[in-house]
Short mmCIF file of C-alpha atoms and ligand atoms in Angstrom, two decimals:
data_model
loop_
_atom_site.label_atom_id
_atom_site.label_comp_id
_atom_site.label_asym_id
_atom_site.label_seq_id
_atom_site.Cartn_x
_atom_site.Cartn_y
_atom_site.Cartn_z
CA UNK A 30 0.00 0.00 0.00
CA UNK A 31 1.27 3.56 0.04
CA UNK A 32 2.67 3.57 3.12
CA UNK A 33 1.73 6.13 6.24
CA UNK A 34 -2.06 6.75 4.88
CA UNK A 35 -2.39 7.84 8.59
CA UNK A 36 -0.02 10.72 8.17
CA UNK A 37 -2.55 12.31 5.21
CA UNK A 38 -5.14 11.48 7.65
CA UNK A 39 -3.55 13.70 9.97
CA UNK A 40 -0.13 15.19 9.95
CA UNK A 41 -1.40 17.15 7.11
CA UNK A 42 -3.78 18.68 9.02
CA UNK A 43 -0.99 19.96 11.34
CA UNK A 44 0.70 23.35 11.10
CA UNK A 45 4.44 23.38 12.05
CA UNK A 46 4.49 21.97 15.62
CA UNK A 47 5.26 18.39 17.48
CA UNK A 48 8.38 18.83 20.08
CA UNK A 49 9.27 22.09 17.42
CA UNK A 50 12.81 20.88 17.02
CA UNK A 51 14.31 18.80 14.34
CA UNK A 52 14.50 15.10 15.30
CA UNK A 53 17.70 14.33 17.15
CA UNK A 54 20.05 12.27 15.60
CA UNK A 55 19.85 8.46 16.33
CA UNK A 56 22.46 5.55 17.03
CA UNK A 57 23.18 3.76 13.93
CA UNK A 58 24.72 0.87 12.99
CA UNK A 59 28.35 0.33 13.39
CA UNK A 60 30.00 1.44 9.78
CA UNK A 61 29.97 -1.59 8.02
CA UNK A 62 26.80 -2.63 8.58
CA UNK A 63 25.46 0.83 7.52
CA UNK A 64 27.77 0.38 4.10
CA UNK A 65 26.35 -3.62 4.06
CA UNK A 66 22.93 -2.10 4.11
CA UNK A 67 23.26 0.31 1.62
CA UNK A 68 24.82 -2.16 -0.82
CA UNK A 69 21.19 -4.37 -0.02
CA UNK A 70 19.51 -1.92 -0.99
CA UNK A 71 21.62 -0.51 -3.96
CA UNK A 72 21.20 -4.54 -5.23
CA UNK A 73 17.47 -4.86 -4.28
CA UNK A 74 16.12 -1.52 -6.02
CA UNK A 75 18.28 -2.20 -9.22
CA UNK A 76 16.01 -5.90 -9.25
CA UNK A 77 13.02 -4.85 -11.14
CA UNK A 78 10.17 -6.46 -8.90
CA UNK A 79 7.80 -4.60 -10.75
CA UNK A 80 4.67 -6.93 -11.64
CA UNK A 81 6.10 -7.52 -15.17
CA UNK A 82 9.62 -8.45 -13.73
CA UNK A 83 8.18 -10.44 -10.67
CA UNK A 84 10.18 -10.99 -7.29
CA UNK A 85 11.60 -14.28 -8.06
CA UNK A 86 15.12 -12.41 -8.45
CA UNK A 87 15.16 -10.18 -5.48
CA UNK A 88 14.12 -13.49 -3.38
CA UNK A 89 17.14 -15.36 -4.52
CA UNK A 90 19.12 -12.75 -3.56
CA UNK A 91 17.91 -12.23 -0.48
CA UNK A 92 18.08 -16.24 0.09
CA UNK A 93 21.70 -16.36 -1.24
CA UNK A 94 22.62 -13.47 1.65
CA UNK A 95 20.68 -15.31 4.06
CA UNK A 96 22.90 -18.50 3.20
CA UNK A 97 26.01 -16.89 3.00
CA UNK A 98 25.29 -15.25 6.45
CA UNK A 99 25.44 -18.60 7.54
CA UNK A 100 21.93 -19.69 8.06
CA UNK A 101 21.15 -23.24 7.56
CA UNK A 102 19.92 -24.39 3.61
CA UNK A 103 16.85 -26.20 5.77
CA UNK A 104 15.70 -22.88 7.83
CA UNK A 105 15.86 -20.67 4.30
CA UNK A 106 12.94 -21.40 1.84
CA UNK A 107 12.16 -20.27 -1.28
CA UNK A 108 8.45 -21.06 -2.70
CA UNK A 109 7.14 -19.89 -5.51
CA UNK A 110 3.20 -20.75 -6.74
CA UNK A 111 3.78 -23.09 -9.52
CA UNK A 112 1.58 -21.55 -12.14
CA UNK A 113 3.36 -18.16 -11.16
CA UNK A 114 7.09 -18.84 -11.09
CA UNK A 115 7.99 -15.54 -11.37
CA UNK A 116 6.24 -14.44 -8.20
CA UNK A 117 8.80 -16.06 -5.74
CA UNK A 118 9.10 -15.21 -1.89
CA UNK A 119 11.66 -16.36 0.62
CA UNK A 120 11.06 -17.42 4.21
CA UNK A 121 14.06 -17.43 6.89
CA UNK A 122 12.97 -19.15 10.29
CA UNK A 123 15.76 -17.77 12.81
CA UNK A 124 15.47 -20.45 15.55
CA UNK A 125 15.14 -19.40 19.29
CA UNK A 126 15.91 -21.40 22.47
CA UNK A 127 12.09 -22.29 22.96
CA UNK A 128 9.54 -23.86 20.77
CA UNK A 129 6.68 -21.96 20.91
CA UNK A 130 4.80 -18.92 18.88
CA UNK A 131 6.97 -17.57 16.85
CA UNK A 132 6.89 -13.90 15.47
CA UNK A 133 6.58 -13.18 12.14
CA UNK A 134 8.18 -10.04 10.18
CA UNK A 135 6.89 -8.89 6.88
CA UNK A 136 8.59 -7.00 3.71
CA UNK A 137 7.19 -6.78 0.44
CA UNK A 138 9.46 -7.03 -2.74
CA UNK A 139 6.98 -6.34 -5.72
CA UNK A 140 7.37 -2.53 -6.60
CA UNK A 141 4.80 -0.23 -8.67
CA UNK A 142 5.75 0.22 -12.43
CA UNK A 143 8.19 3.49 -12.54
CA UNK A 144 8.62 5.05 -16.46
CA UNK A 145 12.06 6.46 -16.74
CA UNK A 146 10.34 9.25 -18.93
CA UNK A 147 8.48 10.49 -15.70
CA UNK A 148 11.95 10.51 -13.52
CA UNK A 149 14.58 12.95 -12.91
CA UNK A 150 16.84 9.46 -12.08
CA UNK A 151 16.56 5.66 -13.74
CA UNK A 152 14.05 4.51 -11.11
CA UNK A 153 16.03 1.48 -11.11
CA UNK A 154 18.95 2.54 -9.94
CA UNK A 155 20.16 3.93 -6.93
CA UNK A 156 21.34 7.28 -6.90
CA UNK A 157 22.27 9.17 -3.86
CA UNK A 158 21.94 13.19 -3.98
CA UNK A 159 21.79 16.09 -1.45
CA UNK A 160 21.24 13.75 1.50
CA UNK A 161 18.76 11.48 -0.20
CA UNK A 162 18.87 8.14 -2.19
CA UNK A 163 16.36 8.05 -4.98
CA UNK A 164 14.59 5.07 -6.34
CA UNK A 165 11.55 2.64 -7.36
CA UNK A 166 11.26 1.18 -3.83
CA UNK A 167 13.34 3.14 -1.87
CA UNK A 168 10.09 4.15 0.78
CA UNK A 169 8.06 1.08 -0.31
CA UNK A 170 9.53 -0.86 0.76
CA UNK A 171 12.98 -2.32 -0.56
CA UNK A 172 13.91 -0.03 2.41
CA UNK A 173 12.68 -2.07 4.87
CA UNK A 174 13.62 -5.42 3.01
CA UNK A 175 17.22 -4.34 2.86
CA UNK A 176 17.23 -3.45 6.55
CA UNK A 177 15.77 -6.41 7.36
CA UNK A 178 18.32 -8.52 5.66
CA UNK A 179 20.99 -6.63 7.05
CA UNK A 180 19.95 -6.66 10.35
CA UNK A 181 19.59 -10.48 10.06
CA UNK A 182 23.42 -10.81 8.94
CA UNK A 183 24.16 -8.84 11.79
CA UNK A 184 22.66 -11.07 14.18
CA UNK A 185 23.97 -14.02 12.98
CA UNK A 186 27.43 -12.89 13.04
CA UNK A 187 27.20 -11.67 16.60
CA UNK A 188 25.58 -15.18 17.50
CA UNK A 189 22.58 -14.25 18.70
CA UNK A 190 19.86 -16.49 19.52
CA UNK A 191 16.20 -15.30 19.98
CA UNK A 192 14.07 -16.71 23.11
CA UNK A 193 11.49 -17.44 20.05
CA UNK A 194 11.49 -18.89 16.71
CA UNK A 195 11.61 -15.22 14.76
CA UNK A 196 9.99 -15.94 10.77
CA UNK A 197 10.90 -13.53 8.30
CA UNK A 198 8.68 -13.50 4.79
CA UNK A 199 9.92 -11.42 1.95
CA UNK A 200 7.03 -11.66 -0.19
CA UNK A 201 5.35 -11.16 -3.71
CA UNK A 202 2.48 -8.97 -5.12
CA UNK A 203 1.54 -6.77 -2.36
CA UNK A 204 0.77 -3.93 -4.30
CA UNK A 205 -2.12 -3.14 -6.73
CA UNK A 206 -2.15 -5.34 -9.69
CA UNK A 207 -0.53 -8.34 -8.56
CA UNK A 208 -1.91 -11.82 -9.26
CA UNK A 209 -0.18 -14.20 -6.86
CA UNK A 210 -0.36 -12.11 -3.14
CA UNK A 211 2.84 -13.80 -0.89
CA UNK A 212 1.49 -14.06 2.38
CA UNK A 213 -2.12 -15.26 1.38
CA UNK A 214 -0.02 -17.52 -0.92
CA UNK A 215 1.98 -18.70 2.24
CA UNK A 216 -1.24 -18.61 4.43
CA UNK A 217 -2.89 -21.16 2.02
CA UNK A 218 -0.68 -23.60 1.50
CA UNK A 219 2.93 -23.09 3.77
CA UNK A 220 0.97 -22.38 6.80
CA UNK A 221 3.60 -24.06 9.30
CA UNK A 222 6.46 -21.91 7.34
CA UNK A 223 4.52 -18.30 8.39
CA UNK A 224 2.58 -19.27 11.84
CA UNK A 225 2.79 -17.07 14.06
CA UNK A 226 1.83 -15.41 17.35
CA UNK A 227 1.87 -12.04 15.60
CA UNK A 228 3.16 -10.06 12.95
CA UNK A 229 5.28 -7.13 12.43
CA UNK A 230 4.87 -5.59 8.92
CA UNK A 231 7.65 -2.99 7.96
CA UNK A 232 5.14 -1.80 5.17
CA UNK A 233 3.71 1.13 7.66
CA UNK A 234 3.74 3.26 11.06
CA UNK A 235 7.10 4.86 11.62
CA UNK A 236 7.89 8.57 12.16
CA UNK A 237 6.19 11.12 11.00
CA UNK A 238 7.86 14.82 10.75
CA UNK A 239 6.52 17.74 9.73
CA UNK A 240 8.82 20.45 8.64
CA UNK A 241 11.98 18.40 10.06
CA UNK A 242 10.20 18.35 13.31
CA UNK A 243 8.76 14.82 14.85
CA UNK A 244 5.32 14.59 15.38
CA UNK A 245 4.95 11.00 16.36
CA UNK A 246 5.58 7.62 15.90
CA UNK A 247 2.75 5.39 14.27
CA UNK A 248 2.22 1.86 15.02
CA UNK A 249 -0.57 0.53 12.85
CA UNK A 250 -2.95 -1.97 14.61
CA UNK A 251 -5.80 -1.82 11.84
CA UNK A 252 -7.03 -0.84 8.53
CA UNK A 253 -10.64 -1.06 6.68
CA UNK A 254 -11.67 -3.52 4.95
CA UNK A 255 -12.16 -3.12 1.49
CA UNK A 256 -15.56 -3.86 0.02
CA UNK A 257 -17.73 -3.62 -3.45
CA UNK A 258 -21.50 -3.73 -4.18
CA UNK A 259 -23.21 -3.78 -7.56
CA UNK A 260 -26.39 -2.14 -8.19
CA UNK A 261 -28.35 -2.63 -11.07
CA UNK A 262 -31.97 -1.52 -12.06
CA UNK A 263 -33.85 -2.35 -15.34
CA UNK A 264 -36.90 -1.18 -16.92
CA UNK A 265 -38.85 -2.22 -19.99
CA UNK A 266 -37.05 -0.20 -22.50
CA UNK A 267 -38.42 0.68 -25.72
CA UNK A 268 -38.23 3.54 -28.30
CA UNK A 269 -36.61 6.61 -27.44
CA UNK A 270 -39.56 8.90 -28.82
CA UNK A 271 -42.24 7.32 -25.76
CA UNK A 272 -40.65 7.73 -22.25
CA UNK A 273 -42.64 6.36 -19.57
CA UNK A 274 -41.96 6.63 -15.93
CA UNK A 275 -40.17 3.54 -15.66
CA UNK A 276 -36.56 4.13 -16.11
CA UNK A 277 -33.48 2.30 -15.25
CA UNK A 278 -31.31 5.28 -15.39
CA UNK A 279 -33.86 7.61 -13.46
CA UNK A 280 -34.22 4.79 -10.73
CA UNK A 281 -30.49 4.38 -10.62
CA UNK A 282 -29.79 8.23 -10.47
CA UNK A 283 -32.51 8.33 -7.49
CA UNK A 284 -30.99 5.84 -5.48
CA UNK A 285 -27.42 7.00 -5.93
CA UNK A 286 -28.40 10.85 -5.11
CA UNK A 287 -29.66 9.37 -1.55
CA UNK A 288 -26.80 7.33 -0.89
CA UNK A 289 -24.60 10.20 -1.91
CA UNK A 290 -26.85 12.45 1.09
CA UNK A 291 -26.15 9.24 3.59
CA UNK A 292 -23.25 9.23 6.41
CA UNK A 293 -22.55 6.03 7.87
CA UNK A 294 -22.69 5.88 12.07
CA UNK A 295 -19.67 7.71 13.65
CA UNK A 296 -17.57 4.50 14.98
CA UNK A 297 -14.59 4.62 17.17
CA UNK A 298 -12.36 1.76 17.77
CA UNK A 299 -9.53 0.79 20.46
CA UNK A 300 -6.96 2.17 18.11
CA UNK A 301 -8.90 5.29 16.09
CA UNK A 302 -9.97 6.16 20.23
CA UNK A 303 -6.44 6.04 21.53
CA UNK A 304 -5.21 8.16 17.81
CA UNK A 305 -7.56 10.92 18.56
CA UNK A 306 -6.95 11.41 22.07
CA UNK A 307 -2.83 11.56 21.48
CA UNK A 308 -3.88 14.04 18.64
CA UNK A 309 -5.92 15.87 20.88
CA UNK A 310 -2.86 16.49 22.95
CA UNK A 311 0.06 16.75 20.43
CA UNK A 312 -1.93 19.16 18.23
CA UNK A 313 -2.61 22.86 19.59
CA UNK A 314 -4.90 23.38 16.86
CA UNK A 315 -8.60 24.07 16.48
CA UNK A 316 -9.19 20.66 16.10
CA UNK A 317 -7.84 19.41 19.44
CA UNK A 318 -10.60 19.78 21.97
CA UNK A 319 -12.88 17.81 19.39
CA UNK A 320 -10.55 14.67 18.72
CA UNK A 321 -9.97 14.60 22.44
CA UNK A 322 -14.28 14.76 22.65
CA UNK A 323 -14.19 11.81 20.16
CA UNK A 324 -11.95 10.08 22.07
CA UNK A 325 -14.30 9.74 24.81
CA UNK A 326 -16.61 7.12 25.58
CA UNK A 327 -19.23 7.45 24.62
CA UNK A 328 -17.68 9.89 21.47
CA UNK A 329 -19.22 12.83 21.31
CA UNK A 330 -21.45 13.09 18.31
CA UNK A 331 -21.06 16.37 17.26
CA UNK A 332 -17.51 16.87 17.81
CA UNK A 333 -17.10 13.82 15.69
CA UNK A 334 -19.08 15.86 13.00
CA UNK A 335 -17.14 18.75 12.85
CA UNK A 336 -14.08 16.76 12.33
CA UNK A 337 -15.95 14.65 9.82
CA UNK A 338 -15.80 18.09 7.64
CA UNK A 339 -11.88 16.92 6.70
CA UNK A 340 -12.47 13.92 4.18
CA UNK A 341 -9.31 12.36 5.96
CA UNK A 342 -10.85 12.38 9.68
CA UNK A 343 -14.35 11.73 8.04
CA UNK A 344 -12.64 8.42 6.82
CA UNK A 345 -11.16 7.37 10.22
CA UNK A 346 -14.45 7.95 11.66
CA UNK A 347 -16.99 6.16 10.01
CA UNK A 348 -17.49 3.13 6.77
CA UNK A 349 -17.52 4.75 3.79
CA UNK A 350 -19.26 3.99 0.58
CA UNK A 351 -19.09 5.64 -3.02
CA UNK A 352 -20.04 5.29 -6.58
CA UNK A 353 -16.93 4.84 -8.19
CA UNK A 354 -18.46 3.24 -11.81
CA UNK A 355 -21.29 3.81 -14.00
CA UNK A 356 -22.91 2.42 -16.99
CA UNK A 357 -26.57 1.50 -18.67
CA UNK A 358 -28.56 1.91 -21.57
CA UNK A 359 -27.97 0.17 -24.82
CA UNK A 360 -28.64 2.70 -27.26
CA UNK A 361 -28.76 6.31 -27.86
CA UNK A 362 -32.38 6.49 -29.55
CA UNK A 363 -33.82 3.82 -27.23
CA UNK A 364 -34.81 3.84 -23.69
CA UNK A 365 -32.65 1.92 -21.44
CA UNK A 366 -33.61 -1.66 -20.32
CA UNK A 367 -30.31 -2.01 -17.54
CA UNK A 368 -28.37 0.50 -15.93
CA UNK A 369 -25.67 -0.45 -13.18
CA UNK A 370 -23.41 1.50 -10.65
CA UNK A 371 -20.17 0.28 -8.36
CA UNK A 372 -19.93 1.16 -4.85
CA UNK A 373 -16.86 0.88 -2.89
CA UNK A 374 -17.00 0.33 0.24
CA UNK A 375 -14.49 0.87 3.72
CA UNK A 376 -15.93 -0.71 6.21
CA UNK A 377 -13.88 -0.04 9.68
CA UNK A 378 -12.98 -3.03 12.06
CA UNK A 379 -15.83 -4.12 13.45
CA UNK A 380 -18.29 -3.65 10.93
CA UNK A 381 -19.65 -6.69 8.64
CA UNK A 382 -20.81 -6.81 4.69
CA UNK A 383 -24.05 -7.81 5.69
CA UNK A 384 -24.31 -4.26 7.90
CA UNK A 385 -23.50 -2.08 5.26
CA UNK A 386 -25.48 -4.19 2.32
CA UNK A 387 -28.78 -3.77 4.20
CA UNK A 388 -27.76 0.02 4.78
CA UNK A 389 -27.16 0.33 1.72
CA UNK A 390 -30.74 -1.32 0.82
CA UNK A 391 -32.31 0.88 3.21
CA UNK A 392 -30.56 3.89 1.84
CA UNK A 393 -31.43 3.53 -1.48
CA UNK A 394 -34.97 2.69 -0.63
CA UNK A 395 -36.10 1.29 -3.89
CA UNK A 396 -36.70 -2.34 -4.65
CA UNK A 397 -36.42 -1.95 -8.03
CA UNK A 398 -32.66 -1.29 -7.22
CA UNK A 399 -30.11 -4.67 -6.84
CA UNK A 400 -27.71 -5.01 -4.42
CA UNK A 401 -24.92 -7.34 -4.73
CA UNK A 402 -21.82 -8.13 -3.19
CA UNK A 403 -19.01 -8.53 -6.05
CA UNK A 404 -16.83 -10.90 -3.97
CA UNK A 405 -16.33 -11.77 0.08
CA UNK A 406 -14.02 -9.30 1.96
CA UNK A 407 -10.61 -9.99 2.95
CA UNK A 408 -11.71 -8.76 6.88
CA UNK A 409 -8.99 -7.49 8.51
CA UNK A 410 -9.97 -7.14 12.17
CA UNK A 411 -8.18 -4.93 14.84
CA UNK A 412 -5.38 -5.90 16.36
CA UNK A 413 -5.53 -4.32 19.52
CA UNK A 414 -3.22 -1.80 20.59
CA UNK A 415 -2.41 -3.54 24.49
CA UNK A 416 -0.45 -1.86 26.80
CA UNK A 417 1.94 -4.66 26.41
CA UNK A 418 3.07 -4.13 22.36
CA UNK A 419 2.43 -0.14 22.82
CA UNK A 420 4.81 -0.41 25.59
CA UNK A 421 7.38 -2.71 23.91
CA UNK A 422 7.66 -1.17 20.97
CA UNK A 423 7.61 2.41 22.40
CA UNK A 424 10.36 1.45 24.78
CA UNK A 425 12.46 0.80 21.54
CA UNK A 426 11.59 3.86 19.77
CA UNK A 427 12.23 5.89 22.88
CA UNK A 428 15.94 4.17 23.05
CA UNK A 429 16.37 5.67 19.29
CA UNK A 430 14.66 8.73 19.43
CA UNK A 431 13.53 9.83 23.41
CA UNK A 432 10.02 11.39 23.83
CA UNK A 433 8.45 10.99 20.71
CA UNK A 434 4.65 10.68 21.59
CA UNK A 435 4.04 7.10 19.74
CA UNK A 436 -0.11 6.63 18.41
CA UNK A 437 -1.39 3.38 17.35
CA UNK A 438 -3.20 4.26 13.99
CA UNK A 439 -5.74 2.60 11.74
CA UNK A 440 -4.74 2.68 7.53
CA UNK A 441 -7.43 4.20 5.30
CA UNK A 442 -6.12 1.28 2.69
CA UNK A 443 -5.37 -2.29 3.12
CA UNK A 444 -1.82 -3.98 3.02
CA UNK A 445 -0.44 -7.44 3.63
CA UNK A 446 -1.90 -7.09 7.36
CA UNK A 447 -5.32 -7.89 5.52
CA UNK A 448 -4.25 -11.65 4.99
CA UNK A 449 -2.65 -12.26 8.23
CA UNK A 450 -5.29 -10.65 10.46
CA UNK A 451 -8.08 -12.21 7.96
CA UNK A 452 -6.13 -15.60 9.16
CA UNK A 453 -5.99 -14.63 12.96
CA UNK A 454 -2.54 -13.61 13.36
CA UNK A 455 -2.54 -9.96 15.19
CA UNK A 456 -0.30 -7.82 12.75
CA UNK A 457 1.33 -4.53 13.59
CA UNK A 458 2.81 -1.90 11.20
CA UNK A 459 6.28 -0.35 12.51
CA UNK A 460 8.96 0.91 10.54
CA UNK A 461 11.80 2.17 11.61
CA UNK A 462 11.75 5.36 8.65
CA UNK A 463 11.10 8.92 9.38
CA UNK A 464 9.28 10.81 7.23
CA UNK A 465 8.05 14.03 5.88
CA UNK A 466 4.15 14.54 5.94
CA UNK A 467 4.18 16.36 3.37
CA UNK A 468 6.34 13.69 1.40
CA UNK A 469 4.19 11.91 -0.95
CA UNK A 470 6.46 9.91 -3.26
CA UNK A 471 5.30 6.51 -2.89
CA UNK A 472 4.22 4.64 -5.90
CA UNK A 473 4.99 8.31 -7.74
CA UNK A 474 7.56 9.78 -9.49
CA UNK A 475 11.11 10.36 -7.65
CA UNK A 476 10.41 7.90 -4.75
CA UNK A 477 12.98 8.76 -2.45
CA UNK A 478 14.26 8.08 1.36
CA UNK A 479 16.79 10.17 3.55
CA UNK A 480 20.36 8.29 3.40
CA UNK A 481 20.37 9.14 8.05
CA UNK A 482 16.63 7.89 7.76
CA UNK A 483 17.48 4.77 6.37
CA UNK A 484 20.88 4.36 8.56
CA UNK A 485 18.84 4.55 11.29
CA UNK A 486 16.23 2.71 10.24
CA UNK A 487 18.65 0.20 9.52
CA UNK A 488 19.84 0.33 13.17
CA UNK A 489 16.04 0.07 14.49
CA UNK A 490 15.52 -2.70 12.86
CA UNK A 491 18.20 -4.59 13.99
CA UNK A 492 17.08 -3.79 17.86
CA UNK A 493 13.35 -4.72 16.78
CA UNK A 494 13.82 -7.94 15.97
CA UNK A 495 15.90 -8.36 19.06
CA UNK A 496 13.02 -7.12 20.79
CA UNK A 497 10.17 -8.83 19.39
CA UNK A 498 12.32 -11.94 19.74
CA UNK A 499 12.11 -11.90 23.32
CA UNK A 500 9.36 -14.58 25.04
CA UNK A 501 9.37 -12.06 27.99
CA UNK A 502 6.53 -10.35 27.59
CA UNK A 503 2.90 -11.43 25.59
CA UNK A 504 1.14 -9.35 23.28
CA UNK A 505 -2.14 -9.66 25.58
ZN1 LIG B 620 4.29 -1.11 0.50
#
């Protein structure tokens, strides 16, 4: 997904504030893991994993630096669907002291297409200027990939053994387009090589700065779930030159002019509760006694309204459904016997397809007009932000970078999360990259990450898996 969907949903609401000075600098890596990660990196952007290319390369490599890192052949799989060769992913089990749950880390490989013609740099290569290095997957996510990998090389060579069995998936076809999805490739048929307690996806949360300045750090603990409805109305049809009242188009254009009037209920979740009262406190604005009034149990209603006025916050707050295709009629001189419209849907955690169907039956209010679901969600439930994995992870974060105010936060969009919540494996979204808010480069033209950002990144990721590899403490 494009990563940080949160940070529209917010930072950009945000005039220059947070702590008001530029983000201290972090520990990093010693120097040559820092170098060893940028060479990952260099390597893994200048694979192509675009959809066309596939990740089958990039997952050799990865395997063949797993190997060489001195990994055993039997703990390092590559699978590959056989009707999709090219679509490869790469599994690493890093055995712990204990059998148990193990936890899993995610990284996609697949990249969205890049022309050259649109670039100021090859997309496919890595080019470092001013402070940055530019390139097709330098944000999303080959950045976290190549820290992963690193960080993984690093461990091994200091000898360190995890408490837990620690799984890390380097998968295929994350992004739009893609016809053979990793983990819910994994899910369905490796199952043993992917179980897990819970997941850590490096495909979202992280820092978010605004003007150089932190705001927060994001840990994402849900996203909506992604739904589409068909509506269809017909009518006798006939010549063009004898309109009656029956008309598919007219019924159609009724019923969509209603839904367009119709708000879904306000709903607040664990997460979406515990965003908006941390943004009622880290934002001065005019908007901060209202997010901390939505944040209240029960939210307050018309607070909730107000805030609803921002498309972004209206989007956290509630399902959402829109027409996003229309067609009908057959003929210019005739009168139409079909007409049909899409709605997509976000339904937030918690709610169900059947819920918004019959709201969506009730909304339109005509019989005449056909609702179908198009296909059965992927439902992603929440994956609760506990005091126990807000408190481990913000421990860590606080050892990089002290007193950044950390928010669990629910994605607009889906990612990977969708197949391994769907499949009852809690899944949380923490990278270790700082961002602009303002930066919107993902999947667009000059995708680019900050060469400290990604050194320290580098460095987080190391101490996260460290972390997360400890039996110590329980998610719930
Ligand atoms: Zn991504």
């Amino acid at each position: 997904m494009t990563r940080r969907y949160m940070t529209w949903a917010l930072g950009s609401l945000l005039g220059p504030m947070g702590l008001g000075v530029a983000l201290a600098a972090a520990p990093l890596p010693p120097a040559g893991d820092q170098q060893l990660a940028r060479d990952i990196l260099k390597t893994l952007v200048e694979i192509n994993t675009t959809h066309a290319h596939g990740t089958t390369a990039a997952a050799r490599a990865i395997e063949q630096w797993l190997l060489k890192a001195g990994f055993p052949p039997a703990d390092v799989t590559f699978v590959a669907p056989e009707d999709h060769p090219t679509k490869g992913n790469v599994v690493l089990r890093y055995r712990g002291k204990h059998p148990g749950k193990a936890v899993l880390f995610l990284g996609h490989l697949d990249v969205v297409e890049a022309k050259p013609e649109d670039w100021s740099f090859d997309p496919f290569l890595l080019t470092q200027q001013d402070g940055w290095f530019y390139g097709r997957g330098t944000i999303d996510m080959k950045d976290g990939d190549a820290a992963l990998v690193e960080s993984l090389i690093r461990l091994k060579r200091e000898h360190f053994v995890p408490d837990r069995d620690i799984i890390v998936a380097f998968t295929a076809d994350e992004e739009a387009g893609g016809d053979a999805n990793g983990p819910a490739f994994l899910l369905q048929n490796h199952r043993e090589l992917i179980d897990a307690e819970l997941a850590i996806n490096l495909d979202g949360g992280g820092g978010d700065l605004k003007n150089g300045a932190p705001l927060y750090f994001e840990v994402g603990t849900s996203e909506k779930t992604y739904v589409t409805y068909t509506l269809e109305t017909t009518s006798p049809g006939g010549h063009g030159s004898l309109p009656g009242p029956d008309n598919a188009i007219y019924h159609l254009g009724a019923g969509l002019a209603r839904l367009q009037a119709y708000k879904f209920p306000v709903m607040v979740t664990a997460t979406t509760r515990a965003s908006f009262a941390a943004l009622g406190v880290v934002d001065p604005g005019e908007s901060s006694a209202d997010m901390k009034a939505v944040a209240q149990s029960p939210p307050d209603l018309a607070a909730a309204e107000r805030l609803s006025r921002n498309v972004r916050l209206n989007a956290l707050l509630r399902t959402t459904c829109v027409a996003t295709l229309i067609s009908g009629g057959h003929a210019e001189n005739a009168l139409p016997q079909r007409a049909k419209a899409t709605i997509q849907c976000r339904m937030m955690p918690g709610d169900t397809e059947a819920h918004v169907q019959s709201t969506l039956v009730s909304t339109l209010d005509d019989p005449g007009i056909k609702v179908t679901l198009d296909a059965p969600p992927i439902v992603s439930p929440e994956s609760l932000p506990t005091p126990q994995i807000m408190q481990k992870i913000g421990a860590l974060v606080h050892s990089m970078w002290p007193g950044v105010p950390i928010i669990p936060t629910m994605a607009t969009g889906f990612s990977d999360d969708r197949q391994t919540r769907n499949a009852g494996i809690p899944s949380y979204d923490v990278s270790g990259v700082w961002i602009d808010t303002d930066e919107n480069r993902a999947h667009g033209r000059d995708e680019r990450v900050g060469v400290q950002a990604f050194d320290e990144s580098v460095e987080f990721t190391y101490r996260l898996i460290k972390t997360m590899g400890d039996t110590k403490w329980r998610a719930k």
